[in-house]
mmCIF file of C-alpha atoms in Angstrom:
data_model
loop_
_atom_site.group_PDB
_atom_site.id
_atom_site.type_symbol
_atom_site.label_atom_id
_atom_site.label_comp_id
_atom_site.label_asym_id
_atom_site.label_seq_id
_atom_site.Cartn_x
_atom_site.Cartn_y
_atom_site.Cartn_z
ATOM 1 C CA UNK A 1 0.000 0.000 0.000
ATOM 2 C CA UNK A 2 2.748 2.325 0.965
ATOM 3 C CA UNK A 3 4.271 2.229 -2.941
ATOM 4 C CA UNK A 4 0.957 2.708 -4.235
ATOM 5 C CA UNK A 5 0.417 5.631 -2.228
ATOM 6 C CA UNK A 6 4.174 6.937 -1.844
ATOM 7 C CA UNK A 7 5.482 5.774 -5.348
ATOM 8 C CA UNK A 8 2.242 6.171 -7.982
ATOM 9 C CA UNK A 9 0.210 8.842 -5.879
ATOM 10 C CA UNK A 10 -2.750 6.807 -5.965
ATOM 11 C CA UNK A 11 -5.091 6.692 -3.805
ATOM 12 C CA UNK A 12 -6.379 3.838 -1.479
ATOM 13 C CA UNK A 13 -9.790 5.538 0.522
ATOM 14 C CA UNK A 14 -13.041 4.270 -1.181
ATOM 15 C CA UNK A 15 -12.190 0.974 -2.486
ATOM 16 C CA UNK A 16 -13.545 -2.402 -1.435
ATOM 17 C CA UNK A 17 -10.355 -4.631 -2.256
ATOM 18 C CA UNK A 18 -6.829 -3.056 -3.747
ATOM 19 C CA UNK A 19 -4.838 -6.140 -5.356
ATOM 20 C CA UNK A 20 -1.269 -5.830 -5.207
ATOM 21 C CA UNK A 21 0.365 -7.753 -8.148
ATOM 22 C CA UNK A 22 3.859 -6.714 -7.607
ATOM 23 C CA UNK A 23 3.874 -5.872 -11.405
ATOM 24 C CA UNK A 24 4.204 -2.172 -10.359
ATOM 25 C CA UNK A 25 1.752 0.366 -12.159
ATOM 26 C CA UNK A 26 1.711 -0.629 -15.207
ATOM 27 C CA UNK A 27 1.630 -3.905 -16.174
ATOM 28 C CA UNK A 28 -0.951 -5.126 -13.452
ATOM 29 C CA UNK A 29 -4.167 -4.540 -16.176
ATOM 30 C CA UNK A 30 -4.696 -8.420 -17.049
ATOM 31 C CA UNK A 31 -4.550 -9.244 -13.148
ATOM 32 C CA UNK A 32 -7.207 -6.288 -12.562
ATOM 33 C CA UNK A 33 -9.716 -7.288 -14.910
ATOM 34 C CA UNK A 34 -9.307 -10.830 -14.650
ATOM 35 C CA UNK A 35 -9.939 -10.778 -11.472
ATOM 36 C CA UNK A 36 -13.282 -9.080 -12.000
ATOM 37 C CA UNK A 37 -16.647 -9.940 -12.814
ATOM 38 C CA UNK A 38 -18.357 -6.279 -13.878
ATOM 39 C CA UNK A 39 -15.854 -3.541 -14.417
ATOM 40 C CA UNK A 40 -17.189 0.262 -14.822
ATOM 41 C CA UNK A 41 -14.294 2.729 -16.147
ATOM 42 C CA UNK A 42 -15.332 6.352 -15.260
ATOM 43 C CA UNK A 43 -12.266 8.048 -16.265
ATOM 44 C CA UNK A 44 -8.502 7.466 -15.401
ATOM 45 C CA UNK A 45 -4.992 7.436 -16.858
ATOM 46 C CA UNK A 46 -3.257 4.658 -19.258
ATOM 47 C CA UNK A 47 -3.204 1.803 -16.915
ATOM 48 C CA UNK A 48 -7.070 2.565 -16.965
ATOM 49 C CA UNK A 49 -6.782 2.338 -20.988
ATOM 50 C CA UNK A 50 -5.253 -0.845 -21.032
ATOM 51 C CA UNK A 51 -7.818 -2.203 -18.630
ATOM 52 C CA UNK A 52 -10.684 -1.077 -21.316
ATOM 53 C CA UNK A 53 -8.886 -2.719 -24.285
ATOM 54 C CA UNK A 54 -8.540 -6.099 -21.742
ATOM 55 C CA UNK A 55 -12.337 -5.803 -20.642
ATOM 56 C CA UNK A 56 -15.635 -7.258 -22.747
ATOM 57 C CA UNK A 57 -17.246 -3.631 -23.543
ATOM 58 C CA UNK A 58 -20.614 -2.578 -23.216
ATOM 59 C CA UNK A 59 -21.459 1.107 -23.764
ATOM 60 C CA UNK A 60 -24.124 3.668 -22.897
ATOM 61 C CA UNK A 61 -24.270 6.815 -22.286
ATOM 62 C CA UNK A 62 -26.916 6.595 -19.421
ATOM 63 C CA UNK A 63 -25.078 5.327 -16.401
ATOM 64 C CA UNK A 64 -27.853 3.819 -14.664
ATOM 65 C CA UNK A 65 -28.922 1.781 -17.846
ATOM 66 C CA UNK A 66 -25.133 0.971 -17.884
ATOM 67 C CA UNK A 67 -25.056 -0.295 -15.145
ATOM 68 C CA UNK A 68 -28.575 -2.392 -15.599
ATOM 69 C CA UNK A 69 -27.537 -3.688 -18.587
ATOM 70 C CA UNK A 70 -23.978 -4.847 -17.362
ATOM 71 C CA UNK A 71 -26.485 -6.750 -14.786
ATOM 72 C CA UNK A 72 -28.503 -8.143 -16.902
ATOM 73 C CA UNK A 73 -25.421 -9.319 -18.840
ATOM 74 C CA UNK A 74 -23.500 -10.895 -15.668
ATOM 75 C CA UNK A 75 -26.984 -12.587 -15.057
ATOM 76 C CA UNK A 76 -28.079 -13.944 -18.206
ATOM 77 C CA UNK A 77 -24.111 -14.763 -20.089
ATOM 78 C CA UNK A 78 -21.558 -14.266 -17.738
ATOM 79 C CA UNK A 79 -22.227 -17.429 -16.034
ATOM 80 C CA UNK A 80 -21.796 -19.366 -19.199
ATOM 81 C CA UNK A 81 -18.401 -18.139 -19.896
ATOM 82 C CA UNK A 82 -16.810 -16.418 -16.774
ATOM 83 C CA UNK A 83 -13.649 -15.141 -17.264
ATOM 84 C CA UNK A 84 -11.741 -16.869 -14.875
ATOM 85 C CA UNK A 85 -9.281 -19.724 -16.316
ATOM 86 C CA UNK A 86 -11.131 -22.529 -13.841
ATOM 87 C CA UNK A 87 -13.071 -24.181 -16.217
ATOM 88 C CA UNK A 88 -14.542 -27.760 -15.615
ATOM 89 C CA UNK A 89 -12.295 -30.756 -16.065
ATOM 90 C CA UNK A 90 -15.728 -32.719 -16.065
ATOM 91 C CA UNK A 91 -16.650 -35.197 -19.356
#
């Protein structure tokens, strides 16, 4: 925490979990999304750009229908093909 905050001048109030990859600033985008089942970019740097290009997009420009749409998504396909490399070793 103390090279995120001291190092990159990021911040670390407001967030539910902070990963630490140990891949430094940039680099840690495949980690970040990965690890991630909705993702919701409101603005930020490079790093943030390389997390978009990493990321399934879906855009609108009305946040709350964003955001119910990104829902209805996780509900309805995400479960089908999650993004996590722990697929069944079943059949």
């Amino acid at each position: 925490m103390d090279e995120h905050r001291a190092k990159y001048h990021s911040p670390v109030d407001g967030f539910d979990v902070l990963i630490y990859t140990g891949s430094g600033l940039m680099g840690r985008e495949i980690t970040s999304i990965r690890s991630c089942d909705m993702v919701v970019i409101a603005g930020g740097r490079t790093g943030t750009l390389g997390e978009l290009a990493i990321a399934y997009v879906l855009y609108d420009d009305d946040p709350p229908r964003l955001i119910d749409r990104l829902i209805h998504y996780y509900r309805t396909e995400h479960h089908r093909k999650p993004s996590c490399f722990c697929e069944s070793k079943e059949g």
